[in-house]
Structures are given as structure tokens and as C-alpha cells.
Amino acid sequence: MKNTAPISPKNIIEKQHPKKAKHPHSGSESPKETGLYDLLIYQLNDIYRAEKALAKAIPKLIKKAASLELTESLTTQLSVTKEQVSRLELIFSVLDEKAEGKKCSAMEGLIDELEDILEFTESGTVRDAGIICISQKIAHYGISTYGTLTAFARALYEEAATALLLESLDEKKEADLMLYVIAEAHINAQAADLNDEGPEEFGGVLFPESINKHFIE
């Protein structure tokens, strides 16, 4: 019988992507002791924590959204976010690093904004517009982070990590575009039409009385 190597995420990635290139200046592999490598790992942990927190938050948004298109988009985003968490775990594996599960302050702040939107709006197009607004902020955070991490990984000649990070970057851009299309197609226009009757409607239709005075003043 032939001896076969055990199957692992690292083996799978090494088959799918080229091995790390030699550093052109040193003639050897990029040293993991460099400050940029440490920054890459730190930021990988940050986005890993962010994606895990987002995966927990999206199901509540799905329940609160009124628009069918928005609900379907959020459902897709939930599935993609879970894939991005798994992809980050593969990146940690190929880099022989361990993922840490602490909180991401930036994502926690964005999720707090979402909670505020859900608290101070009632079900309908205005709430949907708010969900889209913060969801696009989240997507932009992901685009910025994955874009920078891709550049870091490329500079460090971590080609497998670069390829995987690019997949997540493209997915974030697609999510942002889909949210924009939904908002421009009808959500924003319908929400604006609801406001045509004057600020009094904020108290009865869109917002609870506790926030009505804030808008009028």
C-alpha cells in the first residue's frame, strides 16, 4: 500500500495556490519576524472577530427587514459571511498561525448603530433604509480591511493568503453593490414619500413618540 499524506486545510490550499515565492532581495522566504507580518496577523485576527460578530448579527436583521429584496440580500450575506469566516481560518492554517477570538471594536460599534436603527424605527421602508445604510458601512469596512490585507500578503509573498483574501474582497464589493441597487431601486424613494406629509408622521408612522421631539426641534 502507498503511504498518502493526511488531508488538511493547508494541503488543500497548497494544491490550489502556488507556494510562497522567494523574496527577491534576500533570496529566501519572507521572514515572519518582520513588522509587516505581525501587522498582517493582527489585522487578520481583527477581521476574523468582526466576521464572526457579523454572522451573529445578520439573522436579526433578516427578521426585521420588510423588503423581500433586502431580506434575500441579507440571507445571501449571512451565507457569504460564514464562508469568509471559514476562509480566514484556512488562511491562519496555511500561515501556521492561531486565530484569536477577542472582540473587534470597530464591528461592535457598527452593530451598536444597527441596534439603534432597529430601536428607533418601526417596520417599513425607513427602517430598511437604515439597515442598508449601516450594512453598507459594514461592507465598506470589509472592503478597506480586505484590500489592505491583500496588499500586505502580496508584499510578504504569501501568495495563498493573497488569493484567498482577494475572494473575500470581491464578495464585499458585490455585497455593497447589491445593497446600493436595492436602495436606489425603491427603498429610498418609498421612504422619502412617507416623509412628504410632514414631521408629524415621524411620531405615528416612522418613529416612536420618544424620538419625535428630537426631529422637530
XYZ file of C-alpha atoms in Angstrom:
217
model
C 0.000 0.000 0.000
C 1.145 3.540 -0.795
C 1.625 5.967 2.040
C -0.563 9.033 1.475
C -0.188 12.407 3.169
C -3.016 13.321 5.559
C -5.590 15.722 4.181
C -5.564 19.113 5.879
C -6.687 22.641 5.024
C -3.046 23.557 4.448
C -2.583 20.709 1.959
C -5.749 21.767 0.135
C -4.603 25.389 -0.159
C -1.114 24.389 -1.315
C -2.692 22.383 -4.134
C -4.986 25.224 -5.162
C -2.481 28.077 -4.982
C 1.238 28.478 -5.784
C 3.728 28.151 -2.964
C 5.125 31.287 -1.419
C 7.663 32.976 -3.690
C 11.243 33.680 -2.714
C 11.931 37.226 -1.580
C 13.732 38.973 -4.479
C 16.138 40.904 -2.256
C 17.139 38.368 0.376
C 16.991 35.253 -1.807
C 14.968 33.487 0.886
C 11.359 33.325 2.015
C 9.945 36.493 3.516
C 10.805 36.340 7.240
C 7.855 36.035 9.591
C 9.717 38.199 12.068
C 9.096 41.343 10.012
C 6.857 44.010 11.484
C 4.555 43.900 8.463
C 3.911 40.189 9.004
C 2.973 40.854 12.635
C 0.619 43.608 11.474
C -0.924 41.224 8.932
C -1.658 38.644 11.629
C -3.025 41.291 13.985
C -5.407 42.611 11.337
C -6.395 39.110 10.229
C -7.475 38.466 13.802
C -9.401 41.735 13.837
C -11.402 40.952 10.680
C -11.878 37.360 11.874
C -13.516 38.628 15.052
C -15.513 41.127 13.003
C -16.893 38.488 10.629
C -17.888 36.207 13.491
C -19.753 39.051 15.206
C -21.440 39.972 11.926
C -22.573 36.388 11.366
C -24.368 36.562 14.716
C -25.992 39.936 13.951
C -27.364 39.331 10.446
C -30.158 36.866 11.411
C -31.823 39.621 13.489
C -31.684 41.978 10.518
C -33.295 39.353 8.303
C -36.231 39.178 10.712
C -36.569 42.958 10.951
C -36.293 43.822 7.235
C -39.585 44.475 5.432
C -38.406 44.387 1.814
C -38.238 40.959 0.198
C -35.208 42.027 -1.852
C -33.396 43.215 1.273
C -34.277 40.026 3.141
C -32.905 37.911 0.297
C -29.744 40.029 0.110
C -29.146 39.725 3.854
C -29.728 35.966 3.685
C -27.080 35.731 0.973
C -24.735 37.915 3.015
C -25.153 35.615 6.011
C -24.086 32.610 3.953
C -21.154 34.510 2.430
C -20.053 35.835 5.828
C -19.901 32.300 7.213
C -17.774 31.321 4.216
C -15.482 34.273 4.905
C -15.027 33.116 8.500
C -14.046 29.653 7.231
C -11.729 31.210 4.636
C -9.943 33.211 7.323
C -9.480 30.026 9.324
C -7.855 28.456 6.256
C -5.542 31.449 5.946
C -4.472 31.080 9.565
C -3.836 27.407 8.902
C -1.651 27.976 5.839
C 0.315 30.638 7.722
C 0.724 28.288 10.701
C -0.880 30.849 12.969
C -3.657 30.613 15.532
C -6.837 32.679 15.302
C -7.796 34.585 18.429
C -11.415 35.228 19.324
C -11.486 38.637 21.009
C -13.900 41.429 20.108
C -13.454 43.790 17.154
C -14.166 47.295 18.458
C -14.999 48.697 15.008
C -17.566 45.999 14.240
C -19.051 46.224 17.717
C -19.621 49.942 17.111
C -21.300 49.329 13.756
C -23.527 46.643 15.247
C -24.475 49.089 18.023
C -25.544 51.525 15.278
C -27.733 48.823 13.785
C -29.327 48.209 17.170
C -30.098 51.925 17.445
C -31.730 51.900 13.995
C -33.901 48.943 14.956
C -34.864 50.561 18.254
C -35.862 53.975 16.918
C -37.606 52.982 13.690
C -40.724 50.957 13.049
C -41.039 48.211 10.468
C -41.092 49.578 6.928
C -39.042 51.330 4.294
C -37.368 53.840 6.640
C -36.073 51.017 8.816
C -34.957 49.174 5.665
C -33.124 52.321 4.520
C -31.382 52.455 7.893
C -30.418 48.785 7.733
C -28.962 49.327 4.266
C -27.081 52.427 5.437
C -25.268 50.645 8.258
C -24.873 47.443 6.228
C -23.040 49.458 3.581
C -20.820 50.964 6.286
C -20.005 47.395 7.310
C -19.325 46.398 3.710
C -17.011 49.404 3.254
C -15.146 48.429 6.425
C -14.683 44.963 4.956
C -13.570 46.336 1.576
C -10.981 48.571 3.241
C -9.696 45.806 5.511
C -9.517 43.032 2.920
C -7.975 45.423 0.395
C -5.201 46.373 2.803
C -4.627 42.789 3.948
C -4.363 41.653 0.328
C -1.659 44.276 -0.226
C 0.170 43.170 2.934
C 0.044 39.497 1.955
C 1.233 40.267 -1.563
C 4.152 42.343 -0.248
C 5.129 39.443 2.030
C 4.915 36.953 -0.895
C 2.162 34.984 0.873
C 0.503 34.011 -2.400
C -2.030 31.548 -0.987
C -3.230 34.105 1.559
C -3.330 36.794 -1.139
C -5.583 34.694 -3.382
C -7.973 33.861 -0.544
C -8.164 37.451 0.686
C -8.977 38.611 -2.835
C -12.005 36.276 -2.849
C -13.380 37.932 0.285
C -12.597 41.409 -1.070
C -14.606 40.703 -4.227
C -17.511 39.379 -2.148
C -17.598 42.543 -0.014
C -17.676 44.716 -3.137
C -20.528 42.631 -4.533
C -22.496 42.916 -1.265
C -22.056 46.696 -1.239
C -23.224 46.971 -4.845
C -26.295 44.823 -4.189
C -27.306 46.969 -1.223
C -26.873 50.109 -3.321
C -29.050 48.691 -6.100
C -31.823 47.754 -3.665
C -31.748 51.168 -2.015
C -31.820 53.067 -5.312
C -34.438 50.806 -6.910
C -37.217 51.644 -4.464
C -36.305 51.744 -0.742
C -35.009 55.327 -0.603
C -37.769 56.713 -2.840
C -40.511 54.991 -0.841
C -39.005 56.167 2.453
C -38.867 59.736 1.109
C -42.535 59.562 0.021
C -43.536 58.629 3.563
C -41.969 61.846 4.808
C -43.944 64.101 2.445
C -46.810 64.575 4.906
C -44.630 66.453 7.379
C -42.702 65.862 10.605
C -45.858 64.822 12.496
C -45.686 61.479 10.718
C -42.425 60.712 12.487
C -44.326 60.243 15.738
C -47.093 57.965 14.482
C -45.733 56.079 11.494
C -41.975 56.002 11.455
C -40.628 56.713 14.915
C -41.876 56.302 18.494
C -43.018 59.447 20.346
C -39.841 59.456 22.450
C -37.756 60.493 19.437
C -40.368 62.696 17.740
C -39.355 65.865 19.640
C -35.733 65.367 18.669
C -36.579 65.583 14.953
C -38.967 68.507 15.284
C -36.591 70.573 17.422
